[in-house]
mmCIF file of C-alpha atoms in Angstrom:
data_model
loop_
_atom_site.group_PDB
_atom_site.id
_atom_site.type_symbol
_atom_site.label_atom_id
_atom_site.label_comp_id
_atom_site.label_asym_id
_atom_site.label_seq_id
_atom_site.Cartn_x
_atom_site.Cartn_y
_atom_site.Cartn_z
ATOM 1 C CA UNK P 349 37.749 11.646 9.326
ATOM 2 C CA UNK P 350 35.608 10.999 5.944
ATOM 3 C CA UNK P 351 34.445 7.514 5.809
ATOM 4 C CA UNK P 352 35.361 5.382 3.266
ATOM 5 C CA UNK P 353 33.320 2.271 3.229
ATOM 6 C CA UNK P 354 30.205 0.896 4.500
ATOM 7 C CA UNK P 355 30.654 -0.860 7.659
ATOM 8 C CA UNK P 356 30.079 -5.227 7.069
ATOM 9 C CA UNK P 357 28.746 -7.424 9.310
ATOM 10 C CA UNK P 358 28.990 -11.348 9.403
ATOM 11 C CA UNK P 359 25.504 -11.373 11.263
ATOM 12 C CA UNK P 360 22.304 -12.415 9.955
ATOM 13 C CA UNK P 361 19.583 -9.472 9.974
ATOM 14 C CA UNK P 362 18.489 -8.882 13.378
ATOM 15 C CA UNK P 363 14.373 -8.989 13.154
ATOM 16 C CA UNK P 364 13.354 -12.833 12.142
ATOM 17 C CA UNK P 365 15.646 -13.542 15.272
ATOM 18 C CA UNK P 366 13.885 -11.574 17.274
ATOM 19 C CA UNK P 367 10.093 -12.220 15.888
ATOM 20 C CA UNK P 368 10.638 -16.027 16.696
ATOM 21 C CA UNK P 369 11.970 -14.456 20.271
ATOM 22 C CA UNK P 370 9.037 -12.674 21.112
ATOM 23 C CA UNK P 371 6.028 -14.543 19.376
ATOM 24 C CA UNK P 372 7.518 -17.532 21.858
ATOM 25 C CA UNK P 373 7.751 -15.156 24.453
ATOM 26 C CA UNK P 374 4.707 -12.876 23.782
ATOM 27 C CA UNK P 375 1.949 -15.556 21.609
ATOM 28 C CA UNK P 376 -1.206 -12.870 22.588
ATOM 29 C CA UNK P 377 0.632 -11.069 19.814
ATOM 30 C CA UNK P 378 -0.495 -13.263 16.939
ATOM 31 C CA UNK P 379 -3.710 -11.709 17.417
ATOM 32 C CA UNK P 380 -2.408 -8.634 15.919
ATOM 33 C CA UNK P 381 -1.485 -9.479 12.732
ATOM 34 C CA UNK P 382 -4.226 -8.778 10.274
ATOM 35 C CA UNK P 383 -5.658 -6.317 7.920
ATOM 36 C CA UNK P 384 -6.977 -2.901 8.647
ATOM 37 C CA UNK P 385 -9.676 -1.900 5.734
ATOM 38 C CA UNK P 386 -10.731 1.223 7.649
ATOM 39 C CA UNK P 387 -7.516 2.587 6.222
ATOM 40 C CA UNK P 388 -8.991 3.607 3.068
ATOM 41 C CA UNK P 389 -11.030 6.044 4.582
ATOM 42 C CA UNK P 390 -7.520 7.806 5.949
ATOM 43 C CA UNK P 391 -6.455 7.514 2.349
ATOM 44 C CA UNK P 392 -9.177 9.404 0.609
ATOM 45 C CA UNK P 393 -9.607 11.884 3.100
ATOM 46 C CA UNK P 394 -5.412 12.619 2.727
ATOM 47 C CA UNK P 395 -5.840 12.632 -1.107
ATOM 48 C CA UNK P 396 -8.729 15.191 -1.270
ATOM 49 C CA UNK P 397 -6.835 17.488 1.441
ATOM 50 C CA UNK P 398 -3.967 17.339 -0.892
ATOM 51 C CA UNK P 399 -6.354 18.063 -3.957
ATOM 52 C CA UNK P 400 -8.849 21.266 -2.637
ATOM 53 C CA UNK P 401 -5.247 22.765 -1.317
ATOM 54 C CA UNK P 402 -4.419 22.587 -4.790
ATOM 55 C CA UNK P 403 -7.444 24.270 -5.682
ATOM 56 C CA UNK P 404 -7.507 27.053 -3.396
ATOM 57 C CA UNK P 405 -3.541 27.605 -4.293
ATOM 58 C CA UNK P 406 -4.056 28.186 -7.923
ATOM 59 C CA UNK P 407 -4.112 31.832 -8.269
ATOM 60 C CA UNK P 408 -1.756 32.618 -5.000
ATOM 61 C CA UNK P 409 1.724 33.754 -4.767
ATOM 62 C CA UNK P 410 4.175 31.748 -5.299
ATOM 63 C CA UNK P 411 5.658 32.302 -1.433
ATOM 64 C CA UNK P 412 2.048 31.035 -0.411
ATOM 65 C CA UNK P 413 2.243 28.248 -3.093
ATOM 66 C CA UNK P 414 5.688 27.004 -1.466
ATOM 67 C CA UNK P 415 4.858 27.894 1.989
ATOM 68 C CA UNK P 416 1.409 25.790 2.044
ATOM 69 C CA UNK P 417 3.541 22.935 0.195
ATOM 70 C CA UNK P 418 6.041 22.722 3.104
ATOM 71 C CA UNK P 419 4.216 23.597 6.217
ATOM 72 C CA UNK P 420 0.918 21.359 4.972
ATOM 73 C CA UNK P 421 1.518 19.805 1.995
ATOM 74 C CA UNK P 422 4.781 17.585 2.897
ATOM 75 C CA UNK P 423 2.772 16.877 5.656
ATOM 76 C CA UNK P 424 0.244 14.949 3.888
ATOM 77 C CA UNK P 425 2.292 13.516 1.306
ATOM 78 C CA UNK P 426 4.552 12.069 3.671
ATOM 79 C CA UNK P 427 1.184 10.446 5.253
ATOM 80 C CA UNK P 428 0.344 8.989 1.521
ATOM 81 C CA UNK P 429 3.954 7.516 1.512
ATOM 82 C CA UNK P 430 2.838 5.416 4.671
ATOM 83 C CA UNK P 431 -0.779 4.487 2.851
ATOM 84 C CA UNK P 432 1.153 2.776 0.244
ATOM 85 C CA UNK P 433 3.908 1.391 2.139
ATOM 86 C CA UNK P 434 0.558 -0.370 4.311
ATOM 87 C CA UNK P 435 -0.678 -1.199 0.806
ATOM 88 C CA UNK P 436 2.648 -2.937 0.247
ATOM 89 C CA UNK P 437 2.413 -5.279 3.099
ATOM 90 C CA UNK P 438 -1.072 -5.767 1.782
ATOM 91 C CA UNK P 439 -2.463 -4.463 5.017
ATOM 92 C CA UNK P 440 -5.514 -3.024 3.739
ATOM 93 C CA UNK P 441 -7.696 -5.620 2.207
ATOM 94 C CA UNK P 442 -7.403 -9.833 1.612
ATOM 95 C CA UNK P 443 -7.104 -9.172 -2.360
ATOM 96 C CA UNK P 444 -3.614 -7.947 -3.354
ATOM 97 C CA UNK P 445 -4.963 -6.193 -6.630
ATOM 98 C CA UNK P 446 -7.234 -4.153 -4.370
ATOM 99 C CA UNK P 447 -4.188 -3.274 -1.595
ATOM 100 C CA UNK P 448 -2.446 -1.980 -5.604
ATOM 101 C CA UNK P 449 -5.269 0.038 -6.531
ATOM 102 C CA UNK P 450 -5.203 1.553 -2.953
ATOM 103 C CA UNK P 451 -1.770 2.593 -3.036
ATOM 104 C CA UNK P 452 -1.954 3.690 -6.692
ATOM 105 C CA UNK P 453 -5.082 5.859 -5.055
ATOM 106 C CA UNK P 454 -2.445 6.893 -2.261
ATOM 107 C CA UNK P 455 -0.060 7.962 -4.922
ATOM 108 C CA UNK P 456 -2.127 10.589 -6.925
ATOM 109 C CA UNK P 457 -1.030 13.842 -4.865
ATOM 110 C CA UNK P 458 2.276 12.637 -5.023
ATOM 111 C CA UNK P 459 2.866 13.758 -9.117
ATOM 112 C CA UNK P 460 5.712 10.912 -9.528
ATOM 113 C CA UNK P 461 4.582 7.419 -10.387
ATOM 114 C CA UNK P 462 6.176 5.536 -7.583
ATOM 115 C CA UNK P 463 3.955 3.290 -6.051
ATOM 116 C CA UNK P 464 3.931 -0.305 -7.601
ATOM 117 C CA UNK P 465 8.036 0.260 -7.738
ATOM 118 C CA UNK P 466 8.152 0.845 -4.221
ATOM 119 C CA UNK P 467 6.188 -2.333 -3.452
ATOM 120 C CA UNK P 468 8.651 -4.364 -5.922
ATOM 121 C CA UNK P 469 11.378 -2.984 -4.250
ATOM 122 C CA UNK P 470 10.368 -2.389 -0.871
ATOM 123 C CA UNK P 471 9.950 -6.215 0.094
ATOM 124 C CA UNK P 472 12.952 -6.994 -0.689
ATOM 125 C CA UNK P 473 14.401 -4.549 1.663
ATOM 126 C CA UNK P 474 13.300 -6.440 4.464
ATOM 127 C CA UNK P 475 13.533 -10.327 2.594
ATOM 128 C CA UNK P 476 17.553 -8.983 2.750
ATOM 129 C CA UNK P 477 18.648 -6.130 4.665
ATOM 130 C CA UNK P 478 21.986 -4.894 4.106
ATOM 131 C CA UNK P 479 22.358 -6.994 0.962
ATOM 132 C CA UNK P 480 23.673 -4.448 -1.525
ATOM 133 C CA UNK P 481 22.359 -6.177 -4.529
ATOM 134 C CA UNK P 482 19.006 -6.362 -3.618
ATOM 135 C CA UNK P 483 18.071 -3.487 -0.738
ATOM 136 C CA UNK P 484 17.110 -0.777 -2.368
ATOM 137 C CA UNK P 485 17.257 1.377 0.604
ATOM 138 C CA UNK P 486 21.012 1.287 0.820
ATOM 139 C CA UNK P 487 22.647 3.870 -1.177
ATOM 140 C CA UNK P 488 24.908 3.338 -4.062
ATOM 141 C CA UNK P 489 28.830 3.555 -3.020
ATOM 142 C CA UNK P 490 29.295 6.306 -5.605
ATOM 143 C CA UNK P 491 26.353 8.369 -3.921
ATOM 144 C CA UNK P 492 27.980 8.043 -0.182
ATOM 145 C CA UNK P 493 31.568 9.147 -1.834
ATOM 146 C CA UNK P 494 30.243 11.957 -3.609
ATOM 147 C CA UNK P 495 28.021 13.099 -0.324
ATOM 148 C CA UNK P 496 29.850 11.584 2.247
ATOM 149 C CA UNK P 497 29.365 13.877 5.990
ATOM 150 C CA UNK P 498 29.737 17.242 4.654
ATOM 151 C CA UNK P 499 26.673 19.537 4.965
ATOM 152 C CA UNK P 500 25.947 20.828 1.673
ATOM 153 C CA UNK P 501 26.273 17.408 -0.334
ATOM 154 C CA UNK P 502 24.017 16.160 2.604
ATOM 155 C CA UNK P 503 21.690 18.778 2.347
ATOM 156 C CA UNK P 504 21.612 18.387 -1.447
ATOM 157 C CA UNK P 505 21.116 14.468 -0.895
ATOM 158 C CA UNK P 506 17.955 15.578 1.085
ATOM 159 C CA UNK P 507 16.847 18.200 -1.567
ATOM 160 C CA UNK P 508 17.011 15.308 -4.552
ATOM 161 C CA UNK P 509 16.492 12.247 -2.671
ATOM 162 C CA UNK P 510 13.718 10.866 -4.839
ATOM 163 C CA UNK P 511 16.594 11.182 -7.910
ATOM 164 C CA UNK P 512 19.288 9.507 -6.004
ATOM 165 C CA UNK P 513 16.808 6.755 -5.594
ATOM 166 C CA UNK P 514 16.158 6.244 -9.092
ATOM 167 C CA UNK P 515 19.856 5.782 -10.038
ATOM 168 C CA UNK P 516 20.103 2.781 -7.067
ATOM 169 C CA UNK P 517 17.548 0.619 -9.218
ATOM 170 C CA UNK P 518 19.958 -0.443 -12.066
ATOM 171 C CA UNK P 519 22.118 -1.983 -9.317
ATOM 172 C CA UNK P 520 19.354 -4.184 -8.348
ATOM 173 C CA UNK P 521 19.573 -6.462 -11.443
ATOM 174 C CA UNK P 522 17.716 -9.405 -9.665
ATOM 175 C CA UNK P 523 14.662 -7.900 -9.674
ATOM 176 C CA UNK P 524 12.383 -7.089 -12.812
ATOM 177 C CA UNK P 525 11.987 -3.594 -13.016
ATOM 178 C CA UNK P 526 8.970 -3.490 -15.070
ATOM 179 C CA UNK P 527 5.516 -4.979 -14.488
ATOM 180 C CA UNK P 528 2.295 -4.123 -15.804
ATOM 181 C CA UNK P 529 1.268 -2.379 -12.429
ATOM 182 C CA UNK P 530 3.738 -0.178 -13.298
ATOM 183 C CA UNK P 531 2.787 0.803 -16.565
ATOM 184 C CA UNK P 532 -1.367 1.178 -14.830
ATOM 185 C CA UNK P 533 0.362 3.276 -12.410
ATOM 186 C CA UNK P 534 2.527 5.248 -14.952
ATOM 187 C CA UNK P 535 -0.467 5.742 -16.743
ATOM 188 C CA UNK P 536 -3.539 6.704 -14.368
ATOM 189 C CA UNK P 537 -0.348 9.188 -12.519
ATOM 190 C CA UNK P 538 0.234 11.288 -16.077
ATOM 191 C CA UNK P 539 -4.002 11.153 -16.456
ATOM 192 C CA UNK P 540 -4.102 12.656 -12.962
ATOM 193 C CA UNK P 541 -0.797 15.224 -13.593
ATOM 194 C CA UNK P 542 -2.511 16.435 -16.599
ATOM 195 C CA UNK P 543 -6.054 16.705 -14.910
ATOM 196 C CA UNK P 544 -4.639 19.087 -12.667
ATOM 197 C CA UNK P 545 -2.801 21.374 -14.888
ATOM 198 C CA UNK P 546 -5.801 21.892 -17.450
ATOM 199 C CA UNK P 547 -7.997 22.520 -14.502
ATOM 200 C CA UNK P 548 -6.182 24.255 -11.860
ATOM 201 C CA UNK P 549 -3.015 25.640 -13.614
ATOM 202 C CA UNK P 550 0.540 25.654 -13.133
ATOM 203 C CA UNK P 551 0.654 27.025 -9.853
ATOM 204 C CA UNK P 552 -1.400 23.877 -8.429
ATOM 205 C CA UNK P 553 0.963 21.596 -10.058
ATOM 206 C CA UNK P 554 3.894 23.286 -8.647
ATOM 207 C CA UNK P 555 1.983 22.764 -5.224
ATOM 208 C CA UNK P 556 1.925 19.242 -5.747
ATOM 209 C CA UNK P 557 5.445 18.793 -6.720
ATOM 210 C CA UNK P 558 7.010 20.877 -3.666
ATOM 211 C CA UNK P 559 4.933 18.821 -1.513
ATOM 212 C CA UNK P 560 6.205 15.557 -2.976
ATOM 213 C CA UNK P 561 9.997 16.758 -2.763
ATOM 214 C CA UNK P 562 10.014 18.003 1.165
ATOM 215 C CA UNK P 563 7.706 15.089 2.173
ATOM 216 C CA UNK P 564 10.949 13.225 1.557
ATOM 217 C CA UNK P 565 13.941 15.508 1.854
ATOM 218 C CA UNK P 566 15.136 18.462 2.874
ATOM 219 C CA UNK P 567 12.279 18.801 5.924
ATOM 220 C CA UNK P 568 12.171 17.661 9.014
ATOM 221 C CA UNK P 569 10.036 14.695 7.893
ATOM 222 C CA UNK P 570 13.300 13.799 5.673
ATOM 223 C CA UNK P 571 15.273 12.462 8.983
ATOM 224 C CA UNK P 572 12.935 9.812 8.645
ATOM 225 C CA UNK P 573 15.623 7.804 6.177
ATOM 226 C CA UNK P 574 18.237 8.451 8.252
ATOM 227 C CA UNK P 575 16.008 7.379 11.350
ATOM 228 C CA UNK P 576 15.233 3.985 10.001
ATOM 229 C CA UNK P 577 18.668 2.366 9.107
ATOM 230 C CA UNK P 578 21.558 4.788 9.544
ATOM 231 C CA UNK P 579 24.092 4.199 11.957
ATOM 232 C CA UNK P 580 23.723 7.020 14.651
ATOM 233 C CA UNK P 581 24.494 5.456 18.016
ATOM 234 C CA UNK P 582 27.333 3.105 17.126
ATOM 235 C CA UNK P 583 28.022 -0.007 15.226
ATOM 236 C CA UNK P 584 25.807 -2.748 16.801
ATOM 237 C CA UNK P 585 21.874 -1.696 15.794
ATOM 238 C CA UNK P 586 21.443 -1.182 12.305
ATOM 239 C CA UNK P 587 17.430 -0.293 12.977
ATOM 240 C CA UNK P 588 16.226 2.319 14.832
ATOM 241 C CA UNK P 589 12.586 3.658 16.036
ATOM 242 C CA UNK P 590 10.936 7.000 16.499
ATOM 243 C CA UNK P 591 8.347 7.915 19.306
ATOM 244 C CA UNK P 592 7.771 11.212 18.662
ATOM 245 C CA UNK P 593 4.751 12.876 18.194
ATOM 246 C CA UNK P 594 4.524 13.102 14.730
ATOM 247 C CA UNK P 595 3.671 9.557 14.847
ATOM 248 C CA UNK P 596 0.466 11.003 15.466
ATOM 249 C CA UNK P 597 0.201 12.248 11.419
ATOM 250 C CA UNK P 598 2.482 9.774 10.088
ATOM 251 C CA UNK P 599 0.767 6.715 11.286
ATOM 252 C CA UNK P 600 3.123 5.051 13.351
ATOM 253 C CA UNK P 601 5.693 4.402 10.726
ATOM 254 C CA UNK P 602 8.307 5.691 13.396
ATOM 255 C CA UNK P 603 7.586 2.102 15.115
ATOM 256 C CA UNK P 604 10.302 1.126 12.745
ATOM 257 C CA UNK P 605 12.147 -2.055 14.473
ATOM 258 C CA UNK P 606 8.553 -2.777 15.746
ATOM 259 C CA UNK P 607 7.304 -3.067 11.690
ATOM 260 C CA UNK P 608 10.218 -4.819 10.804
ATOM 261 C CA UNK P 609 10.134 -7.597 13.429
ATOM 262 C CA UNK P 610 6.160 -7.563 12.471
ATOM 263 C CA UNK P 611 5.546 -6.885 8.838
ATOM 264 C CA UNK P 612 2.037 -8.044 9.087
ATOM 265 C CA UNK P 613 0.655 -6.130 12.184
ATOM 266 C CA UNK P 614 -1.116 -2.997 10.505
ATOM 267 C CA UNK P 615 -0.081 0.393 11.423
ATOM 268 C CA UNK P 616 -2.453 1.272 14.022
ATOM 269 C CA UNK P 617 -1.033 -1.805 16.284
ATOM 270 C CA UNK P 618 2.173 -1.288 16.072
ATOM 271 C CA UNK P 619 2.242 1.003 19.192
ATOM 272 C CA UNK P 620 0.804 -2.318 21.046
ATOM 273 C CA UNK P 621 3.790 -4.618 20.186
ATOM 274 C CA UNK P 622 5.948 -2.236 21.998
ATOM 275 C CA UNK P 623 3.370 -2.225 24.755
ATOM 276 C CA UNK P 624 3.644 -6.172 25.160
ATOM 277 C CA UNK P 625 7.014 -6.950 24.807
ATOM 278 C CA UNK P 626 8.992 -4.057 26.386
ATOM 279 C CA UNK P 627 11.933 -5.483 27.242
ATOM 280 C CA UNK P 628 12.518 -6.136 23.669
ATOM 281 C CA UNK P 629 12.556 -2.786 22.597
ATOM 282 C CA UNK P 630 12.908 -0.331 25.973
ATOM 283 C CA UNK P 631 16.613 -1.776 25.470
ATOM 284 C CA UNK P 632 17.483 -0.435 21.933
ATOM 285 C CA UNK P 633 18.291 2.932 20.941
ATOM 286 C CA UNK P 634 15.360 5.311 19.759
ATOM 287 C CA UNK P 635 15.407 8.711 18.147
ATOM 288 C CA UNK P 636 12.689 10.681 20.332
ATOM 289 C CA UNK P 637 12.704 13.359 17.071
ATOM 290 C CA UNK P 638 12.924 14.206 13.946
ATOM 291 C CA UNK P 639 13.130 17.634 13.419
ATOM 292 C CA UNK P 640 16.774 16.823 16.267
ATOM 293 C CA UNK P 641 17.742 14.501 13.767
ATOM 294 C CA UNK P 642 17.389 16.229 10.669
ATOM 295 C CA UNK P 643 20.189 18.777 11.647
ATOM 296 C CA UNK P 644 22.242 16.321 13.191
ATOM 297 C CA UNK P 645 22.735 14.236 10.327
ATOM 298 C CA UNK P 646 23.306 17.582 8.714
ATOM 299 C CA UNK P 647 25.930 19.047 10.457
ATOM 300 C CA UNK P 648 27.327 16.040 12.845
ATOM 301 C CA UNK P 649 30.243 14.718 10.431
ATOM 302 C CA UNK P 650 30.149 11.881 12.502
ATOM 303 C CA UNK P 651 27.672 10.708 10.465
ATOM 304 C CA UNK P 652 27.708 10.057 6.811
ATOM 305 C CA UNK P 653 26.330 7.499 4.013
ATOM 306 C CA UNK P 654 28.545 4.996 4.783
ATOM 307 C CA UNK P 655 26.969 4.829 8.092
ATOM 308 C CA UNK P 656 25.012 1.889 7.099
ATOM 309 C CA UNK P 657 25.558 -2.390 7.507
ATOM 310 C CA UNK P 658 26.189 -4.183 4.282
ATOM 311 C CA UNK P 659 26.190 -7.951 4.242
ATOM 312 C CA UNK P 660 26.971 -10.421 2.043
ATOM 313 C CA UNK P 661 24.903 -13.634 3.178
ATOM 314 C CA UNK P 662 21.470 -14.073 2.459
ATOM 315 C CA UNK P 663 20.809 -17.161 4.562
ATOM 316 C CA UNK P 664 18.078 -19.325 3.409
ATOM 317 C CA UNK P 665 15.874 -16.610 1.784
ATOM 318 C CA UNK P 666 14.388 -17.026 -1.198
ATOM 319 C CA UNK P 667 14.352 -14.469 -4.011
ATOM 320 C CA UNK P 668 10.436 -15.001 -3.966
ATOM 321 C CA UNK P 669 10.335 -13.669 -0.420
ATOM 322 C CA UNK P 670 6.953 -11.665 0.558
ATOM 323 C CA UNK P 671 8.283 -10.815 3.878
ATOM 324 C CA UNK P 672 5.960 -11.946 6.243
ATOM 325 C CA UNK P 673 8.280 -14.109 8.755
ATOM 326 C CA UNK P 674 5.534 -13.262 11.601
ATOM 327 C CA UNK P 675 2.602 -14.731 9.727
ATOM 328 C CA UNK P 676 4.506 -17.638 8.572
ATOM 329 C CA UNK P 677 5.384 -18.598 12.050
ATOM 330 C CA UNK P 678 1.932 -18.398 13.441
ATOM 331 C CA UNK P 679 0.742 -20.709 10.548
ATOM 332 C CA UNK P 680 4.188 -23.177 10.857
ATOM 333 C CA UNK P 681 3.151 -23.142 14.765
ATOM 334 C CA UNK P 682 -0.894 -24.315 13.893
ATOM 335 C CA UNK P 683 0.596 -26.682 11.135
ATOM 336 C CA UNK P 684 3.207 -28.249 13.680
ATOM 337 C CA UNK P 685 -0.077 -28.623 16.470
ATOM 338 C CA UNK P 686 -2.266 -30.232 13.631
ATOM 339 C CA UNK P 687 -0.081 -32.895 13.136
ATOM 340 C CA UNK P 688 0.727 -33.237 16.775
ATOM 341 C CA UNK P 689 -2.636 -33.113 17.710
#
């Protein structure tokens, strides 16, 4: 039977629960948390594979052209997506304007301008999970009627995701859509476009763009949306992991309820907080693949865009939220022994 709403729960979110849980449980994690500035080196390297593919590709066929872009080029993009979502959780370097200008770096190959919205919106996907007015990640109730669990409007939703992103944004009315980091990234993005068409040609750009559309949809690397959040084992965990071996070019970003209960642990610990506090996560439901997933969701009806856990109270969270509920504890923890002390 088609689903007709999302499904709403009268919980709180499940990770600052669980943080508190295991930092009380598991302190030797507090040394985790930190910044990782050897990341930049993983972020230039990425950017100029992206950019000498695009040079060797731009007098090929256009089967070679789409080929490299989904068997390499998604690849790598996808890789860039997890740069700047470190960059968003400033995980890079102490100075937030230089964690921007990484991800804006991060964002070149990727043709669309999408970095400095991602990190407006992207914090305040975790500051309030499941609340439809402010998660951007949930999708809007007109996109999970019109797709709903057939295969074709699920393939299509995989095909255009980036577009059915952009239409969630004017349901977010809280949050200021426009910055000037978006107009430097706007800018310095349409300076790069244009850099590559006058000196590589059209076939380069199309290289680019094909990489930046299966990076996030209709590829194997696209069950990662429908990893993180969507409802595939029942009604009780709204966030799920992956431990798959594609962690192994995608950074760790399947160490999803891992990040979320840690937001400031970089990605090349996450695999440790797992390590430390298995009973914490050895209980929940993982997906062991992606490439499983990705036709599952597309031809299990079971599952559909409602599949998702909307909820209405924010709790005590502030609009101003940055998201780091594990750093925050470790300094309320040093504050509280201070004054003991």
């Amino acid at each position: 039977m088609k689903k007709t709403d999302f499904i709403y729960s009268q919980e709180s979110e499940p990770h600052r629960i669980r943080t508190k849980k295991i930092l009380k449980q598991f302190p030797q994690l507090r040394t985790l948390i930190g910044k990782n500035p050897n990341t930049i080196w993983a972020i230039l390297g990425i950017v100029s594979f992206q950019i000498v593919l695009a040079w060797l590709l731009r007098d090929q066929s256009w089967w070679l052209v789409f080929g490299a872009a989904y068997l390499l080029g998604a690849f790598a993009d996808h890789a860039l997506f997890v740069m700047i979502h470190e960059c968003t959780h400033q995980l890079l370097f102490k100075n937030r304007n230089a964690n921007r200008w990484a991800a804006i770096l991060s964002n070149l190959p990727q043709v669309v301008p999408t970095a400095m919205s991602f990190e407006k919106y992207h914090i305040k996907h975790h500051s309030f999970q499941g609340i439809h007015e402010l998660d951007a990640d949930l999708p809007n109730r007109w996109e999970a009627k019109l797709i709903n669990n057939s295969f074709l409007g699920k393939a299509v939703w995989l095909l255009f995701f980036p577009l059915f992103q952009i239409f969630r944004l004017s349901r977010l009315r809280e949050i200021n859509p426009f910055d000037k980091w978006i107009v430097i990234n706007f800018v310095v993005q349409m300076a790069f476009n244009v850099a590559i068409w006058y000196f590589m040609g059209w076939h380069a750009v199309a290289f680019l763009v094909a990489s930046f559309f299966f990076s996030v949809g209709l590829h194997p690397l696209g069950a990662r949306w429908v990893q993180e959040h969507y409802l595939t084992h029942g009604e009780e965990q709204e966030t799920y992991s992956y431990y798959g071996g594609l962690n192994k070019v995608a950074f760790n970003v399947g160490f999803h309820n891992e990040h979320h209960d840690f937001p400031s642990i970089p990605w090349n610990k996450l695999p440790e907080i797992k390590r430390t506090a298995p009973e914490y996560y050895d209980t929940l439901h993982a997906h062991q693949s992606w490439t499983k997933l990705f036709f599952r969701f597309l031809f299990d009806k079971e599952i559909s865009l409602f599949n998702r856990i909307l909820r209405k109270e924010r709790g005590k969270v502030t609009l101003k939220d940055v998201s780091k509920p594990d750093a925050e504890m470790v300094v309320t923890e040093k504050q509280h022994f201070v004054v003991a002390d």
